[in-house]
XYZ file of N, CA and C in Angstrom:
621
model
N 0.854 -1.186 0.000
C 0.000 0.000 0.000
C 0.889 1.234 0.000
N 0.409 2.318 -0.662
C 1.147 3.571 -0.671
C 0.162 4.725 -0.610
N 0.636 5.880 -0.081
C -0.219 7.058 0.033
C 0.042 7.940 -1.175
N -0.980 8.194 -1.972
C -0.814 8.920 -3.225
C -2.104 9.663 -3.553
N -1.985 10.956 -3.864
C -3.163 11.732 -4.243
C -4.200 11.823 -3.151
N -3.739 12.017 -1.905
C -4.626 12.165 -0.745
C -5.423 10.919 -0.412
N -4.925 9.754 -0.832
C -5.601 8.512 -0.467
C -4.611 7.352 -0.477
N -4.956 6.293 0.269
C -4.132 5.096 0.304
C -4.513 4.204 -0.865
N -3.519 3.834 -1.657
C -3.738 3.045 -2.863
C -3.275 1.612 -2.616
N -4.168 0.653 -2.819
C -3.824 -0.752 -2.660
C -3.085 -1.231 -3.901
N -1.875 -1.762 -3.699
C -1.138 -2.322 -4.820
C -1.607 -3.742 -5.130
N -2.223 -4.385 -4.164
C -2.887 -5.670 -4.386
C -3.978 -5.800 -3.335
N -4.921 -6.671 -3.570
C -6.050 -6.822 -2.663
C -5.578 -7.274 -1.283
N -6.058 -6.605 -0.253
C -5.669 -6.911 1.114
C -6.909 -7.269 1.937
N -6.664 -7.689 3.192
C -7.752 -8.075 4.076
C -8.307 -6.886 4.856
N -7.706 -5.712 4.702
C -8.196 -4.552 5.437
C -9.130 -3.702 4.575
N -9.955 -2.916 5.239
C -10.913 -2.046 4.563
C -10.447 -0.601 4.575
N -9.747 -0.205 5.659
C -9.336 1.191 5.801
C -7.989 1.257 6.519
N -7.145 2.211 6.099
C -5.869 2.440 6.749
C -5.682 3.940 6.913
N -5.163 4.361 8.066
C -5.004 5.789 8.336
C -3.696 6.043 9.068
N -3.031 7.152 8.698
C -1.820 7.632 9.370
C -1.866 9.150 9.298
N -2.173 9.801 10.431
C -2.390 11.243 10.441
C -1.195 12.051 9.995
N 0.015 11.582 10.315
C 1.223 12.322 9.932
C 1.452 12.252 8.426
N 1.349 11.057 7.862
C 1.527 10.889 6.413
C 0.463 11.656 5.648
N -0.762 11.672 6.177
C -1.869 12.335 5.499
C -1.913 13.836 5.754
N -0.980 14.356 6.561
C -0.910 15.794 6.813
C -1.935 16.306 7.803
N -2.458 15.421 8.661
C -3.462 15.831 9.639
C -2.867 16.111 11.010
N -1.545 16.050 11.125
C -0.906 16.292 12.410
C 0.597 16.182 12.303
N 1.289 16.394 13.428
C 2.733 16.317 13.464
C 3.232 14.894 13.577
N 4.523 14.772 13.915
C 5.138 13.453 13.990
C 4.496 12.573 15.056
N 3.856 13.211 16.064
C 3.195 12.410 17.103
C 2.008 11.627 16.544
N 1.550 11.997 15.348
C 0.448 11.274 14.698
C 0.953 10.207 13.732
N 2.259 9.943 13.769
C 2.849 8.951 12.864
C 2.662 7.543 13.421
N 1.470 7.028 13.293
C 1.153 5.641 13.628
C -0.002 5.213 12.732
N -0.224 3.912 12.647
C -1.238 3.385 11.737
C -2.445 2.844 12.495
N -3.623 3.171 11.961
C -4.873 2.565 12.408
C -5.432 1.798 11.223
N -5.550 0.497 11.373
C -5.979 -0.367 10.268
C -7.289 -1.050 10.648
N -8.283 -0.907 9.793
C -9.585 -1.547 10.013
C -9.767 -2.659 8.994
N -9.999 -3.864 9.473
C -10.171 -5.002 8.596
C -11.581 -5.085 8.043
N -11.754 -5.916 7.074
C -13.069 -6.094 6.476
C -14.051 -6.750 7.447
N -13.529 -7.378 8.482
C -14.391 -7.985 9.495
C -14.679 -7.024 10.645
N -14.224 -5.763 10.521
C -14.465 -4.769 11.559
C -13.389 -4.691 12.626
N -12.419 -5.568 12.580
C -11.341 -5.555 13.575
C -10.445 -4.341 13.356
N -10.138 -3.621 14.433
C -9.289 -2.431 14.366
C -7.951 -2.711 15.033
N -6.873 -2.375 14.344
C -5.524 -2.579 14.866
C -4.766 -1.259 14.873
N -3.952 -1.051 15.902
C -3.130 0.155 16.013
C -1.668 -0.268 16.030
N -0.888 0.333 15.145
C 0.536 0.025 15.032
C 1.379 1.277 15.296
N 2.366 1.153 16.174
C 3.374 2.191 16.325
C 2.973 3.431 17.084
N 1.830 3.441 17.748
C 1.439 4.607 18.540
C 2.176 4.619 19.876
N 2.225 3.462 20.522
C 2.896 3.359 21.814
C 4.337 2.888 21.672
N 4.549 1.909 20.825
C 5.889 1.316 20.698
C 6.290 1.249 19.236
N 7.514 1.698 18.963
C 8.046 1.693 17.611
C 9.562 1.626 17.688
N 10.187 1.412 16.559
C 11.642 1.369 16.490
C 12.088 2.220 15.311
N 13.129 3.014 15.507
C 13.608 3.880 14.440
C 14.406 5.046 14.974
N 14.715 5.999 14.089
C 15.539 7.147 14.451
C 14.754 8.200 15.217
N 13.447 8.249 15.064
C 12.627 9.235 15.738
C 11.182 9.089 15.328
N 10.294 9.890 15.949
C 8.862 9.758 15.653
C 8.557 9.998 14.183
N 9.327 10.877 13.552
C 9.107 11.135 12.133
C 9.906 10.229 11.222
N 10.668 9.308 11.811
C 11.484 8.380 11.020
C 11.392 6.974 11.608
N 10.173 6.524 11.855
C 9.966 5.183 12.399
C 10.242 4.145 11.318
N 10.882 3.058 11.733
C 11.196 1.983 10.789
C 10.301 0.768 11.009
N 10.031 0.435 12.278
C 9.149 -0.676 12.614
C 8.006 -0.146 13.468
N 6.793 -0.413 13.053
C 5.591 -0.036 13.801
C 5.058 -1.302 14.478
N 5.270 -1.415 15.781
C 4.835 -2.621 16.478
C 3.325 -2.569 16.741
N 2.703 -3.753 16.718
C 1.271 -3.853 16.987
C 1.010 -3.539 18.456
N 0.282 -2.452 18.720
C -0.026 -2.026 20.091
C -1.276 -2.705 20.634
N -2.313 -2.761 19.815
C -3.586 -3.313 20.278
C -4.465 -3.664 19.095
N -5.461 -4.481 19.358
C -6.482 -4.776 18.354
C -7.806 -4.999 19.065
N -8.879 -4.562 18.401
C -10.216 -4.642 18.971
C -11.179 -5.130 17.895
N -12.023 -6.102 18.270
C -12.977 -6.602 17.285
C -14.266 -5.804 17.345
N -15.221 -6.144 16.483
C -16.466 -5.378 16.376
C -17.353 -5.525 17.604
N -17.026 -6.472 18.500
C -17.798 -6.656 19.729
C -17.165 -5.934 20.920
N -16.042 -5.251 20.683
C -15.378 -4.510 21.745
C -14.330 -5.290 22.504
N -14.094 -6.555 22.122
C -13.041 -7.338 22.784
C -11.675 -6.824 22.347
N -10.789 -6.607 23.313
C -9.506 -5.974 23.014
C -8.332 -6.852 23.428
N -7.276 -6.810 22.622
C -6.011 -7.473 22.922
C -4.939 -6.386 22.974
N -4.162 -6.366 24.064
C -3.095 -5.378 24.211
C -1.740 -6.078 24.251
N -0.741 -5.421 23.650
C 0.601 -5.978 23.573
C 1.558 -5.067 24.345
N 2.328 -5.671 25.252
C 3.241 -4.921 26.111
C 4.675 -5.268 25.726
N 5.476 -4.244 25.469
C 6.857 -4.431 25.031
C 7.826 -3.803 26.027
N 9.082 -4.244 25.956
C 10.161 -3.567 26.673
C 11.138 -3.049 25.625
N 11.460 -1.770 25.716
C 12.340 -1.128 24.758
C 13.584 -0.635 25.470
N 14.743 -1.014 24.955
C 16.015 -0.602 25.540
C 16.842 0.137 24.502
N 17.430 1.244 24.917
C 18.336 1.996 24.064
C 19.702 2.038 24.740
N 20.723 1.578 24.043
C 22.066 1.566 24.606
C 23.104 1.917 23.567
N 24.368 1.871 23.994
C 25.461 2.215 23.087
C 25.548 1.248 21.911
N 25.090 0.005 22.127
C 25.180 -1.004 21.070
C 23.959 -1.008 20.160
N 22.937 -0.222 20.473
C 21.766 -0.179 19.613
C 20.467 -0.255 20.389
N 19.387 -0.261 19.643
C 18.042 -0.295 20.215
C 17.491 -1.705 20.132
N 16.783 -2.127 21.190
C 16.206 -3.463 21.204
C 14.788 -3.410 21.765
N 13.873 -4.084 21.093
C 12.481 -4.145 21.522
C 12.067 -5.609 21.585
N 11.485 -6.022 22.724
C 10.996 -7.392 22.852
C 9.562 -7.360 23.377
N 8.760 -8.306 22.918
C 7.383 -8.445 23.392
C 7.406 -9.169 24.732
N 6.841 -8.557 25.783
C 6.863 -9.140 27.118
C 5.541 -9.772 27.543
N 4.428 -9.204 27.078
C 3.143 -9.688 27.575
C 2.021 -9.380 26.588
N 1.046 -10.271 26.536
C -0.183 -10.073 25.777
C -1.330 -10.183 26.769
N -2.213 -9.184 26.777
C -3.329 -9.140 27.721
C -4.637 -9.138 26.929
N -5.565 -10.024 27.296
C -6.842 -10.069 26.582
C -7.914 -10.623 27.509
N -9.118 -10.769 26.996
C -10.251 -11.208 27.808
C -11.172 -10.047 28.114
N -12.402 -10.350 28.464
C -13.413 -9.317 28.700
C -12.973 -8.335 29.773
N -12.316 -8.834 30.822
C -11.847 -7.978 31.912
C -10.322 -7.896 31.938
N -9.679 -8.291 30.851
C -8.218 -8.299 30.827
C -7.626 -9.323 31.771
N -8.369 -10.408 31.991
C -7.959 -11.409 32.972
C -7.037 -12.480 32.402
N -6.856 -12.476 31.089
C -6.005 -13.486 30.449
C -4.669 -12.855 30.061
N -3.593 -13.537 30.433
C -2.255 -13.007 30.176
C -1.371 -14.075 29.539
N -0.546 -13.621 28.619
C 0.522 -14.451 28.065
C 1.824 -13.711 28.355
N 2.662 -14.275 29.208
C 3.920 -13.627 29.592
C 5.088 -14.363 28.935
N 6.021 -13.588 28.418
C 7.150 -14.145 27.680
C 8.445 -13.772 28.393
N 9.263 -14.773 28.686
C 10.556 -14.550 29.316
C 11.671 -14.848 28.318
N 12.792 -14.170 28.511
C 13.904 -14.281 27.563
C 15.200 -14.627 28.284
N 16.164 -15.087 27.498
C 17.520 -15.317 27.983
C 18.495 -14.744 26.957
N 19.723 -14.519 27.401
C 20.730 -13.994 26.489
C 21.100 -15.052 25.454
N 21.432 -14.607 24.276
C 21.842 -15.516 23.222
C 23.273 -15.196 22.792
N 24.025 -16.228 22.440
C 25.415 -16.025 22.045
C 25.565 -15.402 20.680
N 24.597 -15.665 19.803
C 24.674 -15.142 18.436
C 23.934 -13.809 18.342
N 24.367 -12.851 19.145
C 23.748 -11.524 19.122
C 23.869 -10.903 17.730
N 22.821 -10.221 17.322
C 22.786 -9.664 15.965
C 22.598 -8.155 15.998
N 23.331 -7.482 15.129
C 23.195 -6.043 14.952
C 22.888 -5.778 13.498
N 22.010 -4.838 13.241
C 21.713 -4.488 11.858
C 21.453 -2.989 11.748
N 21.706 -2.445 10.563
C 21.592 -1.008 10.348
C 20.530 -0.618 9.348
N 19.651 -1.544 9.005
C 18.546 -1.171 8.125
C 17.671 -0.150 8.837
N 17.183 0.810 8.109
C 16.421 1.894 8.725
C 17.315 3.051 9.135
N 18.643 2.923 8.856
C 19.628 3.978 9.137
C 19.784 4.247 10.629
N 19.656 3.186 11.434
C 19.955 3.240 12.849
C 20.346 1.827 13.263
N 20.951 1.676 14.435
C 21.426 0.367 14.864
C 20.361 -0.315 15.718
N 19.977 -1.520 15.307
C 18.996 -2.314 16.039
C 19.651 -3.617 16.480
N 19.404 -4.005 17.710
C 20.065 -5.176 18.289
C 19.058 -6.276 18.592
N 19.506 -7.531 18.430
C 18.742 -8.701 18.849
C 19.678 -9.553 19.697
N 19.539 -9.460 21.019
C 20.459 -10.154 21.922
C 19.771 -11.205 22.778
N 18.478 -11.439 22.573
C 17.732 -12.355 23.436
C 16.953 -13.381 22.621
N 16.663 -14.492 23.272
C 15.818 -15.529 22.690
C 14.812 -15.969 23.752
N 13.657 -16.462 23.311
C 12.597 -16.841 24.242
C 13.025 -18.063 25.054
N 12.882 -17.986 26.369
C 13.197 -19.114 27.235
C 11.936 -19.769 27.797
N 10.868 -18.978 27.943
C 9.659 -19.519 28.566
C 8.454 -18.653 28.232
N 7.294 -19.292 28.052
C 6.027 -18.595 27.875
C 5.054 -19.155 28.896
N 4.360 -18.260 29.580
C 3.425 -18.666 30.628
C 2.058 -18.058 30.355
N 1.015 -18.898 30.343
C -0.345 -18.445 30.109
C -1.133 -18.548 31.407
N -1.879 -17.487 31.727
C -2.638 -17.493 32.973
C -4.017 -16.889 32.762
N -4.955 -17.289 33.628
C -6.318 -16.758 33.625
C -6.658 -16.362 35.060
N -6.927 -15.064 35.261
C -7.253 -14.598 36.602
C -6.155 -14.865 37.606
N -4.903 -14.829 37.181
C -3.777 -15.066 38.069
C -3.388 -16.519 38.226
N -4.177 -17.453 37.663
C -3.899 -18.886 37.753
C -3.196 -19.357 36.490
N -2.004 -19.909 36.642
C -1.241 -20.392 35.491
C -1.896 -21.662 34.953
N -2.212 -21.662 33.656
C -2.880 -22.816 33.051
C -1.978 -23.575 32.073
N -0.929 -22.927 31.614
C -0.027 -23.629 30.687
C 1.326 -22.916 30.649
N 2.392 -23.729 30.519
C 3.741 -23.199 30.394
C 4.438 -23.843 29.202
N 5.255 -23.071 28.539
C 6.071 -23.564 27.435
C 7.535 -23.266 27.762
N 8.386 -24.284 27.678
C 9.816 -24.097 27.871
C 10.549 -24.345 26.561
N 11.615 -23.613 26.324
C 12.335 -23.694 25.056
C 13.796 -24.061 25.304
N 14.307 -25.034 24.533
C 15.700 -25.467 24.649
C 16.401 -25.252 23.311
N 17.656 -24.844 23.378
C 18.414 -24.502 22.179
C 19.773 -25.194 22.184
N 20.381 -25.210 21.036
C 21.794 -25.552 20.896
C 22.383 -24.652 19.826
N 23.696 -24.616 19.782
C 24.363 -23.806 18.760
C 24.894 -24.712 17.659
N 24.787 -24.260 16.419
C 25.342 -25.037 15.319
C 26.826 -24.692 15.118
N 27.409 -25.223 14.058
C 28.834 -25.031 13.819
C 29.207 -23.568 13.598
N 28.221 -22.745 13.211
C 28.484 -21.332 12.950
C 28.166 -20.457 14.163
N 27.794 -21.099 15.285
C 27.487 -20.352 16.497
C 26.082 -19.782 16.534
N 25.212 -20.259 15.631
C 23.840 -19.754 15.577
C 22.934 -20.563 16.506
N 21.970 -19.891 17.133
C 21.018 -20.556 18.016
C 20.008 -21.362 17.205
N 19.823 -22.624 17.575
C 18.830 -23.478 16.935
C 17.874 -23.996 18.004
N 16.586 -23.846 17.765
C 15.573 -24.373 18.672
C 15.513 -25.890 18.511
N 15.719 -26.642 19.608
C 15.732 -28.104 19.511
C 14.558 -28.747 20.240
N 13.930 -28.038 21.186
C 12.826 -28.656 21.908
C 11.891 -27.603 22.494
N 10.592 -27.899 22.453
C 9.579 -27.114 23.159
C 8.889 -28.047 24.138
N 8.923 -27.694 25.418
C 8.276 -28.486 26.460
C 6.974 -27.812 26.874
N 5.878 -28.556 26.932
C 4.559 -28.010 27.246
C 4.045 -28.660 28.522
N 3.609 -27.840 29.463
C 3.096 -28.363 30.732
C 1.831 -27.606 31.112
N 0.771 -28.341 31.451
C -0.481 -27.739 31.861
C -0.561 -27.583 33.366
N -1.770 -27.459 33.864
C -1.972 -27.333 35.302
C -1.673 -28.654 36.008
N -1.389 -28.565 37.296
C -1.189 -29.773 38.079
C 0.213 -30.329 37.964
N 0.360 -31.585 38.350
C 1.680 -32.220 38.418
C 1.987 -33.104 37.213
N 1.144 -33.073 36.211
C 1.382 -33.902 35.025
C 2.714 -33.525 34.379
N 3.365 -34.530 33.785
C 4.676 -34.298 33.193
C 4.618 -33.414 31.954
N 3.514 -33.427 31.245
C 3.418 -32.648 30.033
C 3.961 -33.400 28.830
N 4.236 -32.688 27.775
C 4.722 -33.299 26.539
C 5.640 -32.308 25.842
N 6.250 -32.731 24.753
C 7.194 -31.857 24.084
C 7.273 -32.099 22.594
N 7.928 -31.187 21.930
C 8.199 -31.276 20.498
C 9.707 -31.125 20.305
N 10.276 -31.965 19.435
C 11.705 -31.869 19.160
C 11.931 -31.532 17.699
N 13.030 -30.826 17.439
C 13.359 -30.375 16.097
C 14.762 -30.844 15.723
N 14.885 -31.374 14.504
C 16.182 -31.819 14.009
C 16.639 -30.963 12.833
N 17.931 -30.937 12.604
C 18.501 -30.112 11.542
C 19.545 -30.914 10.762
N 19.672 -30.611 9.493
C 20.712 -31.233 8.681
C 22.076 -30.703 9.112
N 23.066 -31.582 9.077
C 24.420 -31.164 9.417
C 25.049 -30.420 8.237
N 25.894 -29.453 8.565
C 26.575 -28.697 7.517
C 27.544 -29.611 6.760
N 27.632 -29.423 5.458
C 28.537 -30.223 4.641
C 29.982 -29.855 4.956
N 30.847 -30.869 5.023
C 32.257 -30.640 5.344
C 33.156 -31.194 4.241
N 34.365 -30.637 4.141
C 35.313 -31.122 3.141
C 36.132 -32.274 3.722
N 37.129 -32.734 2.970
C 37.921 -33.881 3.389
C 38.685 -33.674 4.678
N 38.986 -32.413 5.015
C 39.744 -32.131 6.234
C 38.831 -31.868 7.432
N 37.524 -31.984 7.221
C 36.587 -31.790 8.315
C 36.121 -30.361 8.506
N 36.538 -29.470 7.625
C 36.107 -28.077 7.722
C 34.773 -27.869 7.005
N 33.966 -26.963 7.531
C 32.657 -26.694 6.946
C 32.829 -26.065 5.567
N 32.058 -26.573 4.612
C 32.082 -26.006 3.263
C 31.082 -24.851 3.208
N 31.619 -23.635 3.275
C 30.773 -22.443 3.248
C 30.392 -22.079 1.823
N 31.334 -22.257 0.898
C 31.099 -21.918 -0.500
C 31.165 -23.177 -1.355
N 30.519 -23.122 -2.510
C 30.559 -24.233 -3.443
C 31.885 -24.301 -4.175
N 32.003 -25.289 -5.041
C 33.229 -25.450 -5.802
C 33.435 -24.261 -6.744
N 34.699 -23.899 -6.935
C 35.028 -22.801 -7.846
C 34.823 -23.242 -9.287
N 34.175 -22.403 -10.059
C 33.943 -22.692 -11.470
C 34.604 -21.605 -12.314
N 35.377 -22.033 -13.315
C 36.022 -21.075 -14.208
C 35.072 -20.642 -15.317
N 35.213 -19.410 -15.770
C 34.386 -18.912 -16.876
C 35.154 -17.808 -17.582
N 34.774 -17.521 -18.774
C 35.377 -16.412 -19.518
C 34.328 -15.710 -20.329
N 34.580 -14.424 -20.574
C 33.644 -13.617 -21.335
C 34.014 -13.646 -22.802
N 33.030 -13.788 -23.630
C 33.272 -13.737 -25.061
C 32.221 -12.845 -25.715
N 32.617 -12.119 -26.727
C 31.687 -11.228 -27.386
C 31.457 -9.963 -26.579
N 30.399 -9.245 -26.870
C 30.096 -7.988 -26.196
C 28.892 -8.181 -25.277
N 28.828 -7.356 -24.245
C 27.704 -7.409 -23.309
C 26.831 -6.178 -23.528
């Protein structure tokens, strides 16, 4: 979608009915630089009003989903933690709150990861230094389900998810899911083959 000629133009058919951004449309300053999206089913979503990532309010690069409300008034809220440091900016989703009285919670816990990532897309430094360690679901303060995550590092030092453990209420052991990965191809000396075989070529004629 793009804003052109005082209206939002769909480049292909989407599931939304209406999209609005007061700053882009000239209805306000940079504080109005967030998106309100209304779906064809009446669901309303707000992106980047409370939490965003970028160089500033007028130069946002990522608009995080703040909340969504359906046509019956049921609302889902998303809670993030945003950190700004010398190594860059980092945003993680910490909690999802929903239910008629906001009594249902999904809490997400993180741990440090060895394969920390930095990127400069958006013309600012953004960091990813954490991975999910646990998710806890509760209703009215009572925990009803927990998810635990186990990882290993591959030959390149990248984090790979190897197991998800699921446990419900009570003392039951729960169940889990395991994930397998293909091993990296190695050469005769046991070193990882990062690149394919070299192929010779020559140019002939004009380009």
